[in-house]
Amino acid sequence: MKLGIDLMGSDLGPSELLKAVVRFLNDYPVDIVVYGSDEPMIHHQRLTWVKTSQVMEMEDGPMAIRRKKDASMVVAVEDCIANKTDAVISAGSTGALLSAAVLLSKPLPSIERPALLANIPNAKQTVSVFCDMGANSSNTPDQLAQFAVLGHIYAKSMNQINQPTVGLLNIGSEQKKGDELHQEAFKKIKALSQLNFVGNLEGRDLLSGNVDVIVTDGFSGNIALKTVEGTVSAFGQLIKEAIMSTFLTKIGGLLIKKSLSIKKDRYDYRKHGGAMLAGVHHPIIKAHGSSDQEAFYHAIRQAYQIVEAQVIEKMKREFI
Amino acid sequence: MKLGIDLMGSDLGPSELLKAVVRFLNDYPVDIVVYGSDEPMIHHQRLTWVKTSQVMEMEDGPMAIRRKKDASMVVAVEDCIANKTDAVISAGSTGALLSAAVLLSKPLPSIERPALLANIPNAKQTVSVFCDMGANSSNTPDQLAQFAVLGHIYAKSMNQINQPTVGLLNIGSEQKKGDELHQEAFKKIKALSQLNFVGNLEGRDLLSGNVDVIVTDGFSGNIALKTVEGTVSAFGQLIKEAIMSTFLTKIGGLLIKKSLSIKKDRYDYRKHGGAMLAGVHHPIIKAHGSSDQEAFYHAIRQAYQIVEAQVIEKMKREFI
């Protein structure tokens, strides 16, 4: 297996991503091609470098892939499409990577809009597949039904769940709840007999782990995930303040510090890989823009497992 | 001032709500009329009881107000409309109270859809006005602009903020972000020169306290608030587990317990009242269905302040 890695455009720079590449090369029997402006300082017999002259910046929008034909991200995606690599991983601009996926790899024939699909950790110490995380700013009922099938395939092949439960993020549990989009999507998903559809979910079910696949339009999905982020940050701040308030609370903080960090670990997004651009012809993985070595390592591992588990082939079988 | 209180249909029953009524009567110089099936066991010279024969149950939908004409909720709202009371507070079914507000009190002439508006606590230890919390399952750009004005008036008169900042909950900070609804709403709100519009917000800004008024369609608002709820519950569970894991962490937990509970207090929804049905002709307050004495007391206080601050008159001035 050969994986293509875009080294440019992430917050922490190429050297941080390279550490993950080397660690991965030592752990897995793969070849890796890295794309970037400078030759890596690291040499490894299964590592090759493709020199590229441009960089996709975070502020680069979807149209930049037309202008920056020699950007590391674009060349990495093109090499994957030309079967020179089996998958691509990038921590660069989401908008640019999305448009590279849509314009170069192309959506599968029956997919109207590709989506960002990822595993999110939950209270049960498992993961739930979440789709769409925000690739789309609006969706149709048919598109939500397509996300349900993509999520189902991912949960089955990547998370090894035989009959994954599928839920629709909505504003109440009864079938009639929600706007027209979600009422229609409910019916369309329910009609898909191969799915184990359990009905509507609410925002409070997001981290419960009660369902294996969470289907959502990109707008609601983006709001929900960023709300989790904001809430975690507000409560982290609160706990910090509570611990720092007196001498005794500081001692208390020291006593629970390790235990708290072990428990918090289950929500560490870095251990769960990045997001897959689901619904296109090739495995394209978006790692978090601020990925450190640990996060990027798991994004590479995710790409490796997607290839191993033939996730794209399974999706193609459903949507071609 | 005379306040009307629906004693029925809440999770903890009339006696819990009555405790709040008595406490409020002792603290404030108001008259209170309670509506319910049984005569209150408590006597107070400023407390009167109106006997009603029916109860609006939690599962009662919007149409129930036509069937249950003698429900405590319906009679309480009708008495307010007949000027027998100055405001109504109910912890009963949200759907039924909403339809009572819309069908009996009626929307203000230029309001298309009333909304649920409430103060939510934030990391800065202040509150932000949030509107719509979920009265609507879908909205138009004009309706979002109306919510912005309702929120502005509420923040100004209830939270004493002179030029409240107003933000639109969306999926990115730039103007072009979001679906058509939110792109159009952005323009409409920006065009309202009396507002201090600061642009788009994201889910992660919800609890930051960086903005005084958060405008959202009811669908996104519902998802965001329930996601906060679910995240807080997942993290509460995590902290509990971390503290309970060993003898030493239990000691640590005891040392920080009080400090943590003081800090957590700032997010205690019970201290911030209920939700106002904004955009109708009368002050109608929805208290949480599971309100205890403390939560219901603050919902009554909120109604009292709405009357004192002439919030409805100010909204009428804007929308008639």
XYZ file of C-alpha atoms in Angstrom:
640
model
C 0.000 0.000 0.000
C 1.184 3.502 -0.822
C -0.177 6.565 0.997
C 0.124 10.151 -0.256
C 0.619 12.874 2.329
C 0.263 16.624 1.862
C 2.842 18.157 4.210
C 1.825 21.783 3.677
C -0.814 24.200 4.968
C -1.229 22.907 8.536
C -0.915 25.118 11.619
C 2.156 23.393 13.076
C 4.077 23.013 9.824
C 5.639 20.099 7.862
C 8.128 18.977 10.522
C 5.351 18.112 13.001
C 3.527 16.081 10.338
C 6.789 14.355 9.320
C 7.237 13.015 12.845
C 3.911 11.233 12.436
C 4.951 9.931 9.012
C 8.150 8.384 10.372
C 6.352 6.874 13.352
C 3.779 5.385 10.967
C 6.449 3.997 8.630
C 7.985 2.222 11.604
C 4.660 0.771 12.718
C 3.114 -0.249 9.386
C 4.459 -1.948 6.224
C 3.512 0.852 3.831
C 5.177 3.181 1.359
C 4.589 6.881 1.836
C 4.899 9.725 -0.670
C 5.095 13.186 0.859
C 4.258 16.350 -1.109
C 5.824 19.658 -0.117
C 8.112 22.560 -0.882
C 11.233 21.316 0.904
C 12.985 17.985 0.904
C 12.302 16.244 4.230
C 15.307 16.122 6.555
C 14.375 12.543 7.323
C 15.421 9.611 5.148
C 13.623 6.301 5.083
C 13.670 3.648 2.386
C 9.899 3.569 2.070
C 9.584 7.367 2.032
C 9.690 9.404 -1.186
C 9.311 13.121 -1.737
C 7.495 14.928 -4.549
C 8.577 18.547 -4.817
C 5.702 21.007 -5.230
C 6.012 24.767 -5.644
C 2.733 26.076 -4.212
C 0.879 25.884 -0.908
C -2.841 25.863 -0.281
C -3.339 28.356 2.541
C -6.091 28.125 5.188
C -7.818 31.155 3.706
C -7.801 29.601 0.218
C -11.336 28.892 -0.865
C -12.739 26.244 -3.201
C -11.602 28.048 -6.351
C -7.930 28.079 -5.392
C -7.408 24.578 -6.809
C -7.819 26.049 -10.292
C -5.186 28.720 -9.654
C -2.686 26.674 -7.684
C -2.153 23.683 -9.924
C 1.201 22.872 -8.325
C 0.008 23.087 -4.738
C 1.066 20.068 -2.654
C -2.595 19.301 -1.899
C -3.625 19.320 -5.565
C -0.683 17.199 -6.739
C -1.288 14.730 -3.893
C -4.954 14.324 -4.891
C -4.068 14.034 -8.604
C -1.495 11.311 -7.899
C -4.114 9.344 -5.977
C -6.568 9.681 -8.871
C -3.807 8.468 -11.237
C -3.446 5.395 -8.968
C 0.081 6.367 -7.944
C -1.123 6.259 -4.316
C -3.999 4.470 -2.592
C -5.170 7.344 -0.359
C -4.424 11.002 0.457
C -4.158 12.694 3.844
C -4.044 16.480 4.213
C -4.246 18.889 7.164
C -4.660 21.859 4.818
C -7.681 24.064 4.045
C -10.957 22.125 4.313
C -12.624 24.191 1.590
C -9.796 23.588 -0.859
C -9.583 19.852 -0.084
C -13.330 19.525 -0.497
C -13.234 21.146 -3.902
C -10.233 19.017 -4.911
C -12.293 15.967 -3.975
C -15.399 17.127 -5.825
C -13.695 18.537 -8.935
C -10.872 16.014 -9.298
C -11.921 12.725 -7.651
C -15.618 13.437 -8.441
C -18.736 12.309 -6.590
C -19.963 8.733 -7.115
C -22.745 8.644 -9.766
C -25.663 8.467 -7.303
C -24.156 10.831 -4.724
C -25.422 14.390 -5.052
C -23.146 15.948 -2.461
C -20.123 14.392 -0.756
C -19.940 14.830 2.999
C -17.374 15.010 5.786
C -17.674 11.797 7.793
C -15.836 11.078 11.038
C -15.863 8.965 14.158
C -16.700 10.994 17.242
C -15.951 9.620 20.718
C -18.813 9.201 23.179
C -19.679 8.536 26.823
C -19.762 4.774 26.256
C -16.073 4.843 25.273
C -16.923 3.781 21.759
C -17.291 5.995 18.687
C -20.268 7.104 16.618
C -20.006 7.878 12.909
C -21.054 11.497 12.314
C -22.045 12.624 8.808
C -22.128 15.417 7.569
C -19.724 17.353 9.820
C -20.145 20.484 7.721
C -19.049 19.914 4.125
C -22.454 21.269 3.067
C -24.257 24.394 4.146
C -27.629 22.987 3.114
C -28.945 19.588 2.086
C -31.965 17.814 0.641
C -33.807 14.779 2.096
C -32.211 12.542 -0.583
C -28.754 13.728 0.383
C -29.433 12.929 4.053
C -30.509 9.427 3.031
C -27.228 9.083 1.105
C -25.292 10.196 4.210
C -27.138 7.502 6.176
C -25.922 4.812 3.767
C -22.344 6.172 3.714
C -22.326 6.221 7.514
C -23.749 2.712 7.680
C -20.990 1.369 5.416
C -18.293 3.171 7.408
C -19.580 1.931 10.774
C -19.808 -1.605 9.433
C -16.397 -1.806 7.784
C -14.318 0.510 9.997
C -15.933 0.122 13.427
C -16.829 -3.553 12.903
C -20.467 -3.170 13.864
C -22.606 -5.733 12.147
C -25.985 -3.985 12.146
C -25.105 -0.389 13.068
C -27.987 1.684 14.453
C -28.635 4.866 12.486
C -30.290 8.013 13.917
C -31.283 11.366 12.396
C -30.299 14.535 14.294
C -33.534 16.493 14.731
C -35.360 18.639 17.314
C -37.487 15.952 18.930
C -37.836 12.207 18.954
C -41.271 11.771 17.357
C -41.448 11.131 13.603
C -43.392 14.336 12.873
C -40.784 16.580 14.497
C -38.600 19.061 12.668
C -38.741 21.102 9.498
C -39.811 19.754 6.115
C -36.246 18.666 5.295
C -35.977 16.447 8.358
C -39.531 15.103 8.130
C -38.876 14.041 4.540
C -35.414 12.710 5.352
C -36.959 10.596 8.119
C -39.255 8.905 5.587
C -36.478 8.361 3.031
C -34.082 6.848 5.560
C -36.838 4.682 7.041
C -37.549 3.309 3.558
C -33.965 1.997 3.235
C -34.461 -1.584 4.364
C -30.745 -2.386 4.636
C -30.381 0.174 7.464
C -31.123 -0.321 11.139
C -32.840 3.067 11.493
C -33.805 3.965 15.064
C -35.484 7.312 14.314
C -34.777 10.869 15.426
C -32.063 11.981 17.837
C -31.734 15.240 19.736
C -28.683 17.369 20.484
C -28.449 15.810 23.928
C -27.935 12.335 22.401
C -24.843 13.373 20.452
C -22.261 12.116 22.960
C -24.436 9.450 24.560
C -23.130 6.632 22.383
C -26.654 5.252 22.084
C -26.444 5.158 18.309
C -23.698 4.039 15.905
C -24.363 6.471 13.053
C -25.559 10.063 13.468
C -27.005 11.515 10.251
C -27.254 15.291 9.981
C -27.354 18.038 7.392
C -24.054 19.929 7.224
C -25.504 23.093 8.760
C -26.877 21.435 11.905
C -23.856 19.137 12.115
C -21.447 22.060 12.111
C -23.445 23.899 14.792
C -23.706 20.797 16.974
C -19.989 19.906 16.825
C -18.815 23.467 17.437
C -21.275 23.721 20.331
C -19.707 20.614 21.886
C -16.306 22.275 21.454
C -17.448 25.552 23.068
C -19.141 23.763 25.949
C -16.084 21.616 26.661
C -13.912 24.710 26.661
C -16.266 26.643 28.990
C -16.366 23.713 31.417
C -12.635 23.101 31.244
C -12.181 26.728 32.256
C -14.641 26.308 35.107
C -12.861 23.249 36.518
C -9.514 25.029 36.246
C -10.874 28.009 38.184
C -12.427 25.736 40.811
C -9.079 23.990 41.327
C -7.012 27.184 41.394
C -9.172 29.011 43.936
C -7.510 28.057 47.258
C -4.522 26.117 48.607
C -6.712 23.137 49.507
C -8.483 23.016 46.140
C -5.043 23.029 44.481
C -4.112 19.941 46.521
C -7.446 18.416 45.532
C -6.662 19.186 41.920
C -3.289 17.451 42.168
C -4.944 14.344 43.601
C -7.461 13.977 40.775
C -5.256 15.305 37.959
C -4.059 11.992 36.612
C -7.402 10.242 36.941
C -9.154 13.174 35.230
C -6.673 13.152 32.368
C -7.180 9.387 31.844
C -10.945 9.841 31.724
C -10.679 12.873 29.460
C -8.587 10.820 27.105
C -11.681 9.063 25.799
C -12.802 12.342 24.232
C -9.380 13.091 22.731
C -10.212 13.762 19.096
C -6.555 13.164 18.171
C -6.901 9.425 18.759
C -9.835 9.055 16.384
C -8.353 10.225 13.093
C -9.629 12.901 10.776
C -12.653 13.214 8.538
C -13.180 11.245 5.354
C -14.573 13.005 2.290
C -17.283 10.419 1.807
C -19.002 9.936 -1.532
C -16.089 10.474 -3.940
C -14.060 7.917 -5.902
C -10.912 7.950 -3.759
C -9.976 7.845 -0.075
C -9.278 11.478 0.837
C -8.770 12.235 4.518
C -8.907 15.673 6.092
C -6.809 15.876 9.253
C -7.464 18.712 11.703
C -5.676 21.946 10.686
C -3.969 22.104 14.062
C -2.940 18.425 14.033
C 0.059 17.552 16.130
C 2.067 14.382 15.625
C -0.450 12.253 17.535
C -3.501 13.528 15.640
C -1.805 13.219 12.263
C -0.565 9.711 13.037
C -4.136 8.595 13.633
C -5.334 10.316 10.457
C -2.751 8.276 8.518
C -3.855 5.145 10.379
C -7.450 5.916 9.439
C -6.506 6.214 5.747
C -4.599 2.931 5.989
C -7.628 1.174 7.487
C -9.989 2.679 4.909
C -7.845 1.143 2.174
C -7.494 -2.168 4.050
C -11.231 -2.428 4.704
C -12.033 -1.464 1.088
C -14.433 1.208 2.281
C -14.399 3.073 -1.037
C -15.133 -0.123 -2.989
C -18.085 -0.841 -0.701
C -19.396 2.695 -1.153
C -18.966 2.400 -4.925
C -20.943 -0.851 -4.946
C -23.822 1.025 -3.299
C -23.720 4.206 -5.333
C -22.676 3.253 -8.874
C -49.183 44.217 39.903
C -51.066 40.946 39.636
C -49.415 37.791 38.298
C -51.281 34.706 37.058
C -49.734 31.313 37.728
C -50.671 27.972 36.193
C -50.043 25.413 38.941
C -50.696 22.316 36.814
C -48.815 20.147 34.352
C -45.280 20.413 35.743
C -43.115 17.405 36.597
C -42.907 18.082 40.351
C -46.545 19.039 40.853
C -48.433 22.059 42.266
C -47.019 21.915 45.811
C -43.448 22.529 44.595
C -44.598 25.522 42.532
C -46.636 26.851 45.451
C -43.507 27.045 47.615
C -42.055 29.422 45.048
C -45.294 31.440 44.985
C -45.264 31.940 48.748
C -41.571 32.866 48.755
C -42.221 35.376 45.991
C -45.225 36.889 47.800
C -42.999 37.454 50.826
C -40.268 39.087 48.737
C -42.296 41.253 46.361
C -45.380 43.509 46.788
C -47.542 41.707 44.213
C -50.868 39.929 44.063
C -50.873 36.418 42.708
C -53.705 34.384 41.213
C -53.080 30.643 41.000
C -54.997 28.376 38.612
C -55.423 24.712 39.440
C -57.654 21.799 40.351
C -57.283 21.919 44.120
C -57.455 24.753 46.588
C -53.922 25.559 47.790
C -53.197 24.491 51.358
C -51.465 27.823 51.855
C -53.296 31.015 52.735
C -51.962 34.475 52.055
C -53.878 37.724 51.799
C -52.431 38.539 48.369
C -53.022 35.037 47.014
C -56.254 34.004 45.295
C -57.226 30.710 43.692
C -59.203 30.132 40.506
C -60.576 26.602 40.318
C -60.097 24.913 36.967
C -61.290 21.444 36.037
C -58.804 20.362 33.357
C -55.041 19.922 33.080
C -52.813 20.412 30.060
C -50.577 17.349 30.018
C -46.986 17.312 28.708
C -48.047 15.172 25.755
C -50.833 17.615 24.855
C -50.056 19.228 21.555
C -50.993 22.623 20.140
C -54.580 21.604 19.381
C -55.382 20.671 22.977
C -56.241 24.273 23.862
C -59.385 23.944 21.737
C -60.474 20.791 23.537
C -59.508 21.724 27.072
C -61.164 25.089 27.510
C -61.128 24.823 31.290
C -57.484 23.806 31.590
C -55.593 25.879 34.189
C -53.169 27.030 31.483
C -55.900 28.226 29.138
C -57.873 30.043 31.852
C -54.667 31.679 33.119
C -53.831 32.977 29.649
C -57.420 34.151 29.042
C -57.474 36.059 32.328
C -54.276 37.825 31.332
C -55.768 38.767 27.985
C -58.864 40.099 29.795
C -56.473 42.272 31.862
C -57.318 40.467 35.070
C -53.599 39.739 35.470
C -50.456 41.432 34.122
C -48.501 38.300 33.158
C -48.781 34.494 33.124
C -46.248 31.894 34.208
C -46.638 28.185 33.379
C -44.419 25.124 33.684
C -46.811 23.062 31.569
C -46.540 21.737 28.014
C -44.481 24.050 25.789
C -46.498 23.180 22.682
C -49.800 23.938 24.376
C -48.545 27.195 25.918
C -47.162 28.288 22.558
C -50.472 27.707 20.856
C -52.327 29.461 23.683
C -50.025 32.442 23.115
C -50.468 32.414 19.343
C -54.213 31.670 19.210
C -55.341 33.656 22.260
C -52.842 36.472 22.890
C -52.006 36.666 19.153
C -48.775 37.750 17.455
C -48.044 41.483 17.170
C -49.087 42.797 13.724
C -45.597 42.797 12.185
C -44.440 39.566 13.867
C -44.793 36.520 11.638
C -43.817 33.914 14.202
C -43.410 34.368 17.953
C -40.282 32.848 19.461
C -39.037 31.446 22.751
C -36.566 33.938 24.172
C -34.417 33.401 27.262
C -31.300 34.510 29.051
C -28.585 31.868 28.951
C -25.626 32.050 31.354
C -22.116 32.253 29.934
C -18.422 31.998 30.782
C -18.199 35.730 31.562
C -20.725 35.272 34.370
C -23.233 37.416 32.552
C -26.161 36.275 30.406
C -26.826 36.339 26.672
C -30.325 36.613 25.233
C -31.030 33.563 23.061
C -33.860 33.668 20.508
C -35.411 31.391 19.169
C -34.860 28.514 21.600
C -37.076 26.228 19.543
C -40.613 27.589 19.256
C -40.257 27.222 15.485
C -39.053 24.286 13.442
C -38.192 26.492 10.473
C -37.896 30.219 9.884
C -37.495 32.843 7.153
C -34.857 35.606 6.977
C -37.505 38.189 7.949
C -38.417 36.193 11.011
C -34.758 36.030 12.081
C -34.546 39.809 11.722
C -37.645 40.093 13.929
C -35.996 37.832 16.529
C -32.954 40.132 16.458
C -35.130 43.143 17.332
C -37.034 41.244 20.047
C -33.714 40.114 21.558
C -32.301 43.641 21.354
C -35.277 45.064 23.266
C -35.075 42.313 25.887
C -31.327 42.763 26.437
C -31.760 46.516 26.715
C -34.679 46.573 29.097
C -34.103 43.393 31.135
C -30.307 43.068 31.178
C -29.700 46.839 31.225
C -27.304 46.843 28.299
C -27.387 50.123 26.478
C -26.198 49.063 23.035
C -26.422 45.271 23.145
C -24.298 43.424 20.592
C -26.288 41.083 18.356
C -24.863 38.011 16.579
C -26.349 35.463 14.172
C -25.705 31.771 14.892
C -24.211 30.376 11.685
C -21.517 27.953 10.495
C -18.672 30.407 10.015
C -17.824 33.997 10.781
C -17.621 35.470 7.285
C -20.708 37.150 5.816
C -21.038 34.683 2.925
C -21.185 31.640 5.212
C -24.213 29.437 5.700
C -27.285 28.433 3.773
C -29.540 30.845 1.892
C -31.653 31.475 4.999
C -28.697 32.651 7.056
C -27.052 34.607 4.237
C -30.303 36.516 3.692
C -30.913 36.929 7.412
C -27.411 38.415 7.741
C -28.302 41.130 5.226
C -31.687 41.865 6.796
C -30.277 42.168 10.310
C -27.364 44.275 9.098
C -29.841 46.664 7.495
C -31.492 47.382 10.870
C -29.628 50.507 11.885
C -30.911 50.522 15.481
C -29.058 47.255 16.168
C -25.419 46.805 17.113
C -24.951 43.813 14.775
C -21.557 42.128 15.087
C -22.061 39.491 12.384
C -22.040 35.690 12.443
C -21.342 33.488 15.457
C -20.416 29.812 15.568
C -21.505 27.064 17.934
C -18.316 27.509 19.921
C -19.268 31.139 20.758
C -22.532 30.154 22.414
C -21.282 30.177 26.010
C -18.419 32.630 25.478
C -20.414 35.669 26.569
C -18.845 37.679 23.748
C -22.225 38.782 22.479
C -25.372 40.033 24.267
C -27.999 38.663 21.875
C -27.753 35.369 19.968
C -30.176 35.171 17.037
C -30.984 31.734 15.654
C -33.689 29.889 13.795
C -35.657 27.576 16.078
C -34.220 24.419 14.520
C -30.544 25.327 15.028
C -31.318 26.911 18.394
C -32.914 23.733 19.670
C -30.012 21.592 18.454
C -27.418 23.935 19.955
C -29.051 24.170 23.392
C -29.689 20.431 23.660
C -26.088 19.794 22.572
C -24.867 22.005 25.427
C -27.068 19.959 27.760
C -25.727 16.628 26.478
C -22.118 17.793 26.621
C -22.472 19.070 30.188
C -24.004 15.777 31.210
C -21.250 13.721 29.514
C -18.541 15.807 31.191
C -20.281 15.784 34.558
C -20.248 11.989 34.328
C -16.556 12.021 33.402
C -15.574 14.179 36.393
C -17.623 11.976 38.703
C -15.859 8.866 37.407
C -12.446 10.530 37.731
C -13.171 11.426 41.356
C -14.609 8.029 42.281
C -11.742 5.978 40.859
C -9.400 5.622 43.876
C -9.192 6.532 47.567
C -6.903 9.483 46.848
C -9.047 10.869 44.037
C -12.028 10.701 46.395
C -10.114 12.862 48.874
C -9.223 15.206 45.990
C -12.882 15.349 45.053
C -13.867 16.309 48.613
C -11.297 19.128 48.600
C -12.602 20.717 45.397
C -16.285 19.867 45.841
C -17.423 23.171 47.323
C -15.336 25.316 45.014
C -16.577 23.374 41.997
C -20.181 23.750 43.039
C -19.740 27.532 43.477
C -18.244 27.823 40.008
C -20.889 25.564 38.485
C -23.530 27.799 39.990
C -22.959 30.360 37.246
C -24.436 27.926 34.728
C -27.413 27.054 36.921
C -30.337 27.621 34.572
C -32.690 27.791 37.569
C -31.367 31.201 38.564
C -32.062 32.753 35.175
C -35.808 32.328 34.850
C -37.748 30.683 32.072
C -38.413 31.545 28.455
C -40.617 34.392 27.311
C -42.983 33.847 24.375
C -41.724 36.900 22.549
C -43.798 38.598 19.862
C -47.308 38.261 21.324
C -49.479 40.872 23.048
C -49.013 39.686 26.635
C -46.193 38.583 28.932
C -46.354 34.786 28.880
C -43.497 32.941 30.563
C -42.672 29.266 30.091
C -40.879 27.806 33.103
C -38.958 24.544 32.684
C -41.224 21.492 32.948
C -39.066 20.083 35.729
C -38.890 23.383 37.643
C -38.254 23.089 41.345
C -39.005 25.876 43.800
C -35.837 27.782 42.935
C -36.357 27.653 39.150
C -40.016 28.591 39.404
C -39.260 31.470 41.791
C -36.936 32.981 39.196
C -39.488 32.460 36.432
C -41.980 34.476 38.506
C -39.292 37.104 39.141
C -38.632 37.265 35.401
C -42.356 37.869 34.706
C -42.395 40.552 37.385
C -39.416 42.326 35.809
C -40.889 42.050 32.320
C -43.975 43.891 33.557
C -41.885 46.426 35.534
C -39.596 47.132 32.587
C -42.573 47.394 30.198
C -40.938 44.950 27.816
C -44.199 44.113 26.015
C -45.000 47.822 25.501
C -41.542 48.353 24.011
C -41.991 45.386 21.686
C -45.419 46.649 20.674
C -43.972 50.055 19.850
C -41.574 48.346 17.461
C -43.982 45.899 15.854
C -47.370 47.642 15.641
